[in-house]
PDB file of C-alpha atoms in Angstrom:
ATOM      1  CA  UNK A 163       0.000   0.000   0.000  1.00 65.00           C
ATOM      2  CA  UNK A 164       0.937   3.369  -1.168  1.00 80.00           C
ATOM      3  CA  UNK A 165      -0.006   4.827   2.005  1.00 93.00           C
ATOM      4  CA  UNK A 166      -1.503   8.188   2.742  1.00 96.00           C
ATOM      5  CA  UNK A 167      -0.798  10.427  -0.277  1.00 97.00           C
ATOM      6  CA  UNK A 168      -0.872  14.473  -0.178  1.00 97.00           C
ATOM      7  CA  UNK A 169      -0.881  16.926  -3.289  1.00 97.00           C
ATOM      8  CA  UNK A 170       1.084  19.324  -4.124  1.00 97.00           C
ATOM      9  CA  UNK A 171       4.042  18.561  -1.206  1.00 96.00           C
ATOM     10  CA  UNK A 172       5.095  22.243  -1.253  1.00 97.00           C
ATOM     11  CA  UNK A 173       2.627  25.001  -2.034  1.00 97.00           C
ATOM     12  CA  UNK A 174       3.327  28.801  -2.279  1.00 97.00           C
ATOM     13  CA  UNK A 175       1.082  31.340  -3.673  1.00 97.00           C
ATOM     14  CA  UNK A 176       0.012  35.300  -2.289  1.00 96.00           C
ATOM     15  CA  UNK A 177      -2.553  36.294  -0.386  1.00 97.00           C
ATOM     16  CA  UNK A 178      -5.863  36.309  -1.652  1.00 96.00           C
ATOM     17  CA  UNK A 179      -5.097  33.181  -3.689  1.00 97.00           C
ATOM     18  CA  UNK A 180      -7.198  30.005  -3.519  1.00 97.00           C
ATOM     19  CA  UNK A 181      -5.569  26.949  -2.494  1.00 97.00           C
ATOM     20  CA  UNK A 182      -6.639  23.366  -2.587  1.00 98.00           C
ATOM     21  CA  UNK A 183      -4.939  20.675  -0.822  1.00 98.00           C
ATOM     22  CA  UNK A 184      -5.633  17.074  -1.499  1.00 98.00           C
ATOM     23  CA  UNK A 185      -5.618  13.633  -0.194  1.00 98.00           C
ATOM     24  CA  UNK A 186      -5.996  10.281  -1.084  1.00 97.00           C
ATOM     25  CA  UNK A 187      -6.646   8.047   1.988  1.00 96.00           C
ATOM     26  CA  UNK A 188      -4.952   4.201   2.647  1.00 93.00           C
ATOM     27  CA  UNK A 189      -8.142   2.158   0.788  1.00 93.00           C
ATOM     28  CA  UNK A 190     -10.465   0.653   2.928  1.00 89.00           C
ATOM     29  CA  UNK A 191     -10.089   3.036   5.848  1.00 90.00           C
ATOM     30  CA  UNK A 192     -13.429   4.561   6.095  1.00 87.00           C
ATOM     31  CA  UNK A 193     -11.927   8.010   8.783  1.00 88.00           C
ATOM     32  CA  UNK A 194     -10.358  10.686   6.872  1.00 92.00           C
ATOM     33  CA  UNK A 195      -8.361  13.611   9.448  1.00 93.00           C
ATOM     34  CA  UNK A 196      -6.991  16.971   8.254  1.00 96.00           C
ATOM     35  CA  UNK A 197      -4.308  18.694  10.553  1.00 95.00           C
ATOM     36  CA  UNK A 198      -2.826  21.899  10.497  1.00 96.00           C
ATOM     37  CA  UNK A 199       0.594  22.323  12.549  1.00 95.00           C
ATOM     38  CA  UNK A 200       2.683  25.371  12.735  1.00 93.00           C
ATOM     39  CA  UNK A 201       5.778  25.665  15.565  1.00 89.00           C
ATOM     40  CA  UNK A 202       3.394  28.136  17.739  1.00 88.00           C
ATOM     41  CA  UNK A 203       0.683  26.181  17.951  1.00 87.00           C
ATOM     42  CA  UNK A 204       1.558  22.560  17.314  1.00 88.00           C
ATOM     43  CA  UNK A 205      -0.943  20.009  15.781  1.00 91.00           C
ATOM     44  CA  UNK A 206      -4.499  21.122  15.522  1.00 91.00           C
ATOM     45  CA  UNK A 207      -7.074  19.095  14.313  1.00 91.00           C
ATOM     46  CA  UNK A 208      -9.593  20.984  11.437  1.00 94.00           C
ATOM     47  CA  UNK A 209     -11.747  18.766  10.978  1.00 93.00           C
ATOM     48  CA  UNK A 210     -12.340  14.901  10.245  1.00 89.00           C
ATOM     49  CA  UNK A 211     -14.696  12.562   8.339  1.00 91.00           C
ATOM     50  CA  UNK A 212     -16.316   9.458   8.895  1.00 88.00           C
ATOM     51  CA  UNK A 213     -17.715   7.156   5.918  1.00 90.00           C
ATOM     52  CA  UNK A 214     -17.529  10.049   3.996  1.00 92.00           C
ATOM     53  CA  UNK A 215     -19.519  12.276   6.020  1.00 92.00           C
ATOM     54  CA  UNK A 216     -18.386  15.285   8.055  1.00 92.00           C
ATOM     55  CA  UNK A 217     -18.350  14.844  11.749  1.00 87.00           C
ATOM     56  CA  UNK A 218     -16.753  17.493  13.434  1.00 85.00           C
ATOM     57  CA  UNK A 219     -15.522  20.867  11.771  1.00 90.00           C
ATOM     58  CA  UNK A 220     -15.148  22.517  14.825  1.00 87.00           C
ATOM     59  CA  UNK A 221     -11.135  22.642  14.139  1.00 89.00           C
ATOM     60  CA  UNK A 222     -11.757  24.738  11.580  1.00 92.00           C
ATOM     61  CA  UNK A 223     -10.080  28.360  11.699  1.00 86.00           C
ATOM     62  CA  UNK A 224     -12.876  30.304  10.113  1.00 85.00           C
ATOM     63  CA  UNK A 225     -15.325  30.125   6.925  1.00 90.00           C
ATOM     64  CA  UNK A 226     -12.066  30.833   4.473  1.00 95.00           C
ATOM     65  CA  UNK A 227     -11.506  26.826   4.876  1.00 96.00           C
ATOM     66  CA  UNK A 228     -13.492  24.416   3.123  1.00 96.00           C
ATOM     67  CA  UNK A 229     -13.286  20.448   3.239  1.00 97.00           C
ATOM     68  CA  UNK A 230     -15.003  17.802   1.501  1.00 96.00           C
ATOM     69  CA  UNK A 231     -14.749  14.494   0.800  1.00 96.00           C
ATOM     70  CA  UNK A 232     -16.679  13.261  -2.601  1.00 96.00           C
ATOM     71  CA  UNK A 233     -16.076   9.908  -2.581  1.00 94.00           C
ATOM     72  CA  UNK A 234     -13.950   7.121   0.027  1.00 94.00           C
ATOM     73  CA  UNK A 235     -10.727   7.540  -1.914  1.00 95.00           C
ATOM     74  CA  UNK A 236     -10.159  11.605  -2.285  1.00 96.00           C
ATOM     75  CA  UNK A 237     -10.600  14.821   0.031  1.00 98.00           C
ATOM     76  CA  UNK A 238      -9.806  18.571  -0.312  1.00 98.00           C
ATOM     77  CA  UNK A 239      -9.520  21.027   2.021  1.00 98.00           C
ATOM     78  CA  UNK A 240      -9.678  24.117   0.473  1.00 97.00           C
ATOM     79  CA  UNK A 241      -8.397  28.099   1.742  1.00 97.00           C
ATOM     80  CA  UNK A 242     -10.509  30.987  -0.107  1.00 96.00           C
ATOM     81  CA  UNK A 243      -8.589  33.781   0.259  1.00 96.00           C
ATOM     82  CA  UNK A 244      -5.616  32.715   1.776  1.00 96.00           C
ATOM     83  CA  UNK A 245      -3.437  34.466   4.186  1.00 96.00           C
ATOM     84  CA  UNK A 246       0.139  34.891   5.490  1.00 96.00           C
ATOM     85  CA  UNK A 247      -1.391  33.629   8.318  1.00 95.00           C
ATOM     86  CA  UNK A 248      -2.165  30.561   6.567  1.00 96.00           C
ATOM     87  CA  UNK A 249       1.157  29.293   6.392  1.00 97.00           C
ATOM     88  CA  UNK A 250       2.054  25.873   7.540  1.00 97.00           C
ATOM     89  CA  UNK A 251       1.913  22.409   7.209  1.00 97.00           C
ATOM     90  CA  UNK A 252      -1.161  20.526   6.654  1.00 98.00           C
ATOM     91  CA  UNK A 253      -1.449  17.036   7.147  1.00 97.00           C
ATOM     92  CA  UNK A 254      -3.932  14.738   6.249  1.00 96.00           C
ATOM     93  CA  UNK A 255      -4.505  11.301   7.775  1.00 94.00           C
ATOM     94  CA  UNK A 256      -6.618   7.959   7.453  1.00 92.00           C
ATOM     95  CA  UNK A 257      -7.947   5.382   9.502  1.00 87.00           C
ATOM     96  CA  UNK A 258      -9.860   1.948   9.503  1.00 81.00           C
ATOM     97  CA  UNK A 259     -12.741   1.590  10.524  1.00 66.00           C
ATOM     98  CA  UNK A 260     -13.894   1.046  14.250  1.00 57.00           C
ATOM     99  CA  UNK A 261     -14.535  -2.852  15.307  1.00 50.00           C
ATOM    100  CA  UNK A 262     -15.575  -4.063  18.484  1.00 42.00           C
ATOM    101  CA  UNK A 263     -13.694  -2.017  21.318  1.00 40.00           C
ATOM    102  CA  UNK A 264     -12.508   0.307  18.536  1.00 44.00           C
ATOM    103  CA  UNK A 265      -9.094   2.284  17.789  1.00 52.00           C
ATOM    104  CA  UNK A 266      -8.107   5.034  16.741  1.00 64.00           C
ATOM    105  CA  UNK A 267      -4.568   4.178  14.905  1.00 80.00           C
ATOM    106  CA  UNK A 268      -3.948   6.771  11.974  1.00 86.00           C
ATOM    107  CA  UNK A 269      -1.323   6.706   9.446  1.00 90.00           C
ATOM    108  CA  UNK A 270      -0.721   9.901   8.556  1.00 94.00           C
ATOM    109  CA  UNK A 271       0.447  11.311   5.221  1.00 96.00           C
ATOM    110  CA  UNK A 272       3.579  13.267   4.148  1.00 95.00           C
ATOM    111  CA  UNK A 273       2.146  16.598   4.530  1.00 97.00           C
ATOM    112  CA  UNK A 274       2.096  19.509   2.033  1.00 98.00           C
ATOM    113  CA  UNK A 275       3.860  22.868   3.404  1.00 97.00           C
ATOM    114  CA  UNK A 276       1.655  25.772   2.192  1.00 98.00           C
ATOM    115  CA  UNK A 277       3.710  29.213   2.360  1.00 97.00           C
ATOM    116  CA  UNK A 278       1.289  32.133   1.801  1.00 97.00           C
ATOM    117  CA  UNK A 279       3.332  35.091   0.435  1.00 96.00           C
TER     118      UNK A 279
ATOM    119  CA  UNK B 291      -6.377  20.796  25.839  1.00 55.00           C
ATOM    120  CA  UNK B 292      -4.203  17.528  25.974  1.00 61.00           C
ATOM    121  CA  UNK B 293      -5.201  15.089  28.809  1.00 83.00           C
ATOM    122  CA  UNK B 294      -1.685  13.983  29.512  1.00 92.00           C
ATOM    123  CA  UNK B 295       1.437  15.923  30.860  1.00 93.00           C
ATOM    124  CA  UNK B 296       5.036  14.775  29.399  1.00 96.00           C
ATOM    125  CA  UNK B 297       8.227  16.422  29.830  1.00 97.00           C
ATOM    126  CA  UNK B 298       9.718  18.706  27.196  1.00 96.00           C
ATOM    127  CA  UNK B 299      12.554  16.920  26.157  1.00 97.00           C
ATOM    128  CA  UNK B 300      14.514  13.864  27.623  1.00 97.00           C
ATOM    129  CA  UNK B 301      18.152  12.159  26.086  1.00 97.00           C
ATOM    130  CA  UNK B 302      19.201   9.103  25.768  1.00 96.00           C
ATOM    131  CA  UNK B 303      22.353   6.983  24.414  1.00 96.00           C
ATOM    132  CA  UNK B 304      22.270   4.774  21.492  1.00 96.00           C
ATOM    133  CA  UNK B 305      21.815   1.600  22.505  1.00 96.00           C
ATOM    134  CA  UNK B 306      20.822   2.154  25.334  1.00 96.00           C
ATOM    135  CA  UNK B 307      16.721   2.335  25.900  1.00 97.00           C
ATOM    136  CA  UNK B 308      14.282   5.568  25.791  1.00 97.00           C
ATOM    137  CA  UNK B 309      11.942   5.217  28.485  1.00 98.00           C
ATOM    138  CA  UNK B 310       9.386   8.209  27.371  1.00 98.00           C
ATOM    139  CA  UNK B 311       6.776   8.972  30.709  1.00 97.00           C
ATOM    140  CA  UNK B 312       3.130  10.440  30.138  1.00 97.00           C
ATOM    141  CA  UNK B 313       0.969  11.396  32.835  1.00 96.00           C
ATOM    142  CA  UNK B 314      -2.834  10.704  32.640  1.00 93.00           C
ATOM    143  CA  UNK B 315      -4.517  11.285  35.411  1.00 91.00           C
ATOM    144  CA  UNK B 316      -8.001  12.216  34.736  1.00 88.00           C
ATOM    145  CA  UNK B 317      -7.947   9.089  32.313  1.00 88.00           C
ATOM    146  CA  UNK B 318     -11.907   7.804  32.425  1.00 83.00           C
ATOM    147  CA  UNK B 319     -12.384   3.973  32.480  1.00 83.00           C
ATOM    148  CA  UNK B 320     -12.532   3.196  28.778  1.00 80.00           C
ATOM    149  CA  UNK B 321     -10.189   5.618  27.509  1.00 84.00           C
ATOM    150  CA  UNK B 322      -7.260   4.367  25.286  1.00 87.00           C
ATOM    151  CA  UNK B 323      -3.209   5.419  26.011  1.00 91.00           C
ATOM    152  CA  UNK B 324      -2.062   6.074  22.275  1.00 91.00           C
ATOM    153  CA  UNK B 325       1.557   6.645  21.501  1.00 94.00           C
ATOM    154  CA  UNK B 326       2.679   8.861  17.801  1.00 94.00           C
ATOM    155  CA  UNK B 327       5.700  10.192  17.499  1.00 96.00           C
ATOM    156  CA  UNK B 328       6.752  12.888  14.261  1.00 96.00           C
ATOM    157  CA  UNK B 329      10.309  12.513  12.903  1.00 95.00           C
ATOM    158  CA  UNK B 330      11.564  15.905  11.367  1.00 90.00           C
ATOM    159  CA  UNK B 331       9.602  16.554   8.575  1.00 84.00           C
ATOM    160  CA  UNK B 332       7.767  13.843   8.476  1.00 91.00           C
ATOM    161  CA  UNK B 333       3.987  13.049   9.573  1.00 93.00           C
ATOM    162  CA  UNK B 334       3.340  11.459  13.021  1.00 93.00           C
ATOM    163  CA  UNK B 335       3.621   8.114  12.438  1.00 93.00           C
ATOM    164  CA  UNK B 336       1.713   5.610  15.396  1.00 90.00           C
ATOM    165  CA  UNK B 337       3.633   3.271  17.681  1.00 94.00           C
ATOM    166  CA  UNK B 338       1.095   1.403  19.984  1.00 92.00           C
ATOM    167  CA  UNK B 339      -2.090   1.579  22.134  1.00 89.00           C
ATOM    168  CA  UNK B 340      -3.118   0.538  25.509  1.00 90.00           C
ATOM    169  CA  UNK B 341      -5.979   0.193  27.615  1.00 88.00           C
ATOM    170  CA  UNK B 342      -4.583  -1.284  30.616  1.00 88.00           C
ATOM    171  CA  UNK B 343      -2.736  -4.056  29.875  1.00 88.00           C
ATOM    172  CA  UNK B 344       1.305  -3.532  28.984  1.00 93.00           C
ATOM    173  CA  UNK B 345       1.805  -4.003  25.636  1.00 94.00           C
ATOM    174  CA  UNK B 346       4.468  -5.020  23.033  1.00 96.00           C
ATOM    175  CA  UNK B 347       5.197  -4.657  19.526  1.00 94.00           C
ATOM    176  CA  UNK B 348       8.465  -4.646  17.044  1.00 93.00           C
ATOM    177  CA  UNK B 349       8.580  -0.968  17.851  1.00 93.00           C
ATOM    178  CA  UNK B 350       8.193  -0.461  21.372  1.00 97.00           C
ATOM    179  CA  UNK B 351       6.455  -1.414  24.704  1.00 97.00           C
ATOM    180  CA  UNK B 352       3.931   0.097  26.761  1.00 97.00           C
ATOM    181  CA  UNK B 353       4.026  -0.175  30.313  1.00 97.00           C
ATOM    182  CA  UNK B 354       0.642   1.265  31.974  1.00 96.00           C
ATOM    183  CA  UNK B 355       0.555   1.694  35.506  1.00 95.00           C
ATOM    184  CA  UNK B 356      -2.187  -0.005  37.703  1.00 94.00           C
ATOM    185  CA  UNK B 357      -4.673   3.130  38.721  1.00 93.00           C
ATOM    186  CA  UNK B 358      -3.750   3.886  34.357  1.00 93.00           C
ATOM    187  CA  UNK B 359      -2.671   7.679  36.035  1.00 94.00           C
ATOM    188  CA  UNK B 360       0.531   7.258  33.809  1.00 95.00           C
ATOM    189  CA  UNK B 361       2.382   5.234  31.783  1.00 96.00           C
ATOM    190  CA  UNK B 362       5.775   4.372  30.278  1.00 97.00           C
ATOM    191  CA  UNK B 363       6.833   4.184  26.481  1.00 98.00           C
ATOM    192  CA  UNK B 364       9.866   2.172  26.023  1.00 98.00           C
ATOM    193  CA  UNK B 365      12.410   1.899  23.086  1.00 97.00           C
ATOM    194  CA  UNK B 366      14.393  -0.754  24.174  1.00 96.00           C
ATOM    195  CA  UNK B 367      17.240  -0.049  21.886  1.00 94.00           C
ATOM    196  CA  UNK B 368      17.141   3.705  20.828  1.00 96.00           C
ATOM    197  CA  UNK B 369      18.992   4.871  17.622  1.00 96.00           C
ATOM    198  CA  UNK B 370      19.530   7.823  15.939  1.00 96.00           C
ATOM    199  CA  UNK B 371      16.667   7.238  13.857  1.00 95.00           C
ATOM    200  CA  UNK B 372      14.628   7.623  16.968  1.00 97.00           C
ATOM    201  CA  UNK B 373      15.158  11.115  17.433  1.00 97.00           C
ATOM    202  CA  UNK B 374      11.619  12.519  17.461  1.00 97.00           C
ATOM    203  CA  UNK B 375       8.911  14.010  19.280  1.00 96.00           C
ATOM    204  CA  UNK B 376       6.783  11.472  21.259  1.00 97.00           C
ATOM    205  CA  UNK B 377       2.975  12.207  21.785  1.00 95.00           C
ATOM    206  CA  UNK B 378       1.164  10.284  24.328  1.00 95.00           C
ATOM    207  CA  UNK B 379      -2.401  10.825  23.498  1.00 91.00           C
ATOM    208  CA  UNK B 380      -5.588   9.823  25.423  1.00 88.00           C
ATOM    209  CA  UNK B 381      -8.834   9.889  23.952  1.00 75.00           C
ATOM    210  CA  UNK B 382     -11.411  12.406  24.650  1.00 55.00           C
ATOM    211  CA  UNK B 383     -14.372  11.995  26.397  1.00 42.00           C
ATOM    212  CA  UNK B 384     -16.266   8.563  26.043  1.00 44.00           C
ATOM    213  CA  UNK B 385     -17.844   9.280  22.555  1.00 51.00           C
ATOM    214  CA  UNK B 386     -16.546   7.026  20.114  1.00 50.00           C
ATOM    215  CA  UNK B 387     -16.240   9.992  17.829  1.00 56.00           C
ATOM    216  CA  UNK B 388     -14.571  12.260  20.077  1.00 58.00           C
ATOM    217  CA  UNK B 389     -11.239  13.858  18.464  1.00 65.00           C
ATOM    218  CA  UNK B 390      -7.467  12.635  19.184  1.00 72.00           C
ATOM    219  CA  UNK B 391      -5.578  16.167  20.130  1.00 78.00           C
ATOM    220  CA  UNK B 392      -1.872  16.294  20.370  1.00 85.00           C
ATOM    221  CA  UNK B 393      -0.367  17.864  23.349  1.00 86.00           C
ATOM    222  CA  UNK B 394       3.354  19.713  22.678  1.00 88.00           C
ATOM    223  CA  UNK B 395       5.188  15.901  23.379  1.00 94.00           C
ATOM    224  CA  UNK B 396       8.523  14.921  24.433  1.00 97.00           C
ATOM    225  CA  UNK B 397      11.581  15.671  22.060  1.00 97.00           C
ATOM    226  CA  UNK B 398      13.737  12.687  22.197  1.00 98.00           C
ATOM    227  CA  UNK B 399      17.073  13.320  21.578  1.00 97.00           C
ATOM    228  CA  UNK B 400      19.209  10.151  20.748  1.00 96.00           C
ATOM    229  CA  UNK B 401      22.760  10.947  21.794  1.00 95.00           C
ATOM    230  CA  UNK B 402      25.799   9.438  19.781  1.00 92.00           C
TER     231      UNK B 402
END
């Protein structure tokens, strides 16, 4: 397995741009996480799926960030404007789905490192 | 805010083993000890999981004390390629759903 891939790795546009990040979770894990970490505030989490379906945005900085997930095998989280503010890395991650006494194991992908100019 | 309390930074020789402490002492009854840790650069990447029994796996061990108020990561033979920042992580609340959330961790330093 590929793992959990991210698109673009490195991203840097100006402010007021749009940016879309993407992620393809491991198949067959039905939770889908997005992260945000920057050195002052560590790793926050935005906002994470379940089967597809939103469960809790309440990570989410403000109505300039967007996420979806169409479909079990791709998500976007998108920033409309962006802002120097912005800048960091954003991770995505995946996990299976819960059984029994349930986990929470996530395998997290490489991370794209959005610089907002 | 993070449920457990770790120290800011520890070293330890190569060779010799990383034993990584977390406290959790509001820890509820069915509340799971998780262990990531995040190389440079990298993503976190997961080590193990506890409930209350210790645990063992080809990366490390998990030693959970009996009232589960703390526990005890172990790398029983640390390399440089354990340098890192170790999150312990407990899950919050008793909701299924409820959220992981990383607390600042412990830098690991793997001395030469």
């Amino acid at each position: 397995d590929a793992g959990v891939i991210q698109s673009p790795r490195h991203e840097v546009t100006e402010m007021g741009q749009e940016v879309t990040l993407r992620c393809k979770p491991i198949s067959g894990h039905n939770s889908l996480f997005w992260y945000r970490q920057t050195m002052m505030r560590g790793l926050e989490l935005l906002i994470y799926f379940n089967n597809n379906v939103p469960i809790d945005d309440s990570g989410m900085p403000e109505d300039r960030f967007s996420a979806k997930m169409p479909n079990a095998s791709f998500s976007t989280l998108k920033i409309q404007p962006s802002e120097p503010r912005d800048s960091a890395v954003y991770f995505c991650a995946s996990g299976p789905d819960r059984q029994g006494e349930s986990t929470d194991t996530q395998y997290f992908g490489p991370g794209t490192r959005l610089t907002v100019l | 805010d993070a449920k457990t309390t770790q120290p800011p930074s520890m070293d330890c020789a190569e060779g010799r083993a990383a034993n990584l402490p977390c406290n959790h002492s509001t820890i509820s009854g069915n509340e799971y000890v998780y262990w990531y840790r995040q190389i440079h650069s990298q993503g976190p990447q997961y080590i193990i999981h506890g409930l209350k029994n210790n645990e063992t796996n080809e990366m490390a061990s998990l030693i959970i004390t009996e009232d589960r108020k703390s526990s005890t990561l172990i790398l029983p033979h640390a390399t440089l390629r354990d340098t890192a920042v170790y999150y312990c992580i407990v899950r919050v609340g008793e909701n299924r759903d409820d959220k992981i959330i990383f607390g600042k961790g412990t830098r690991l330093h793997i001395l030469p």
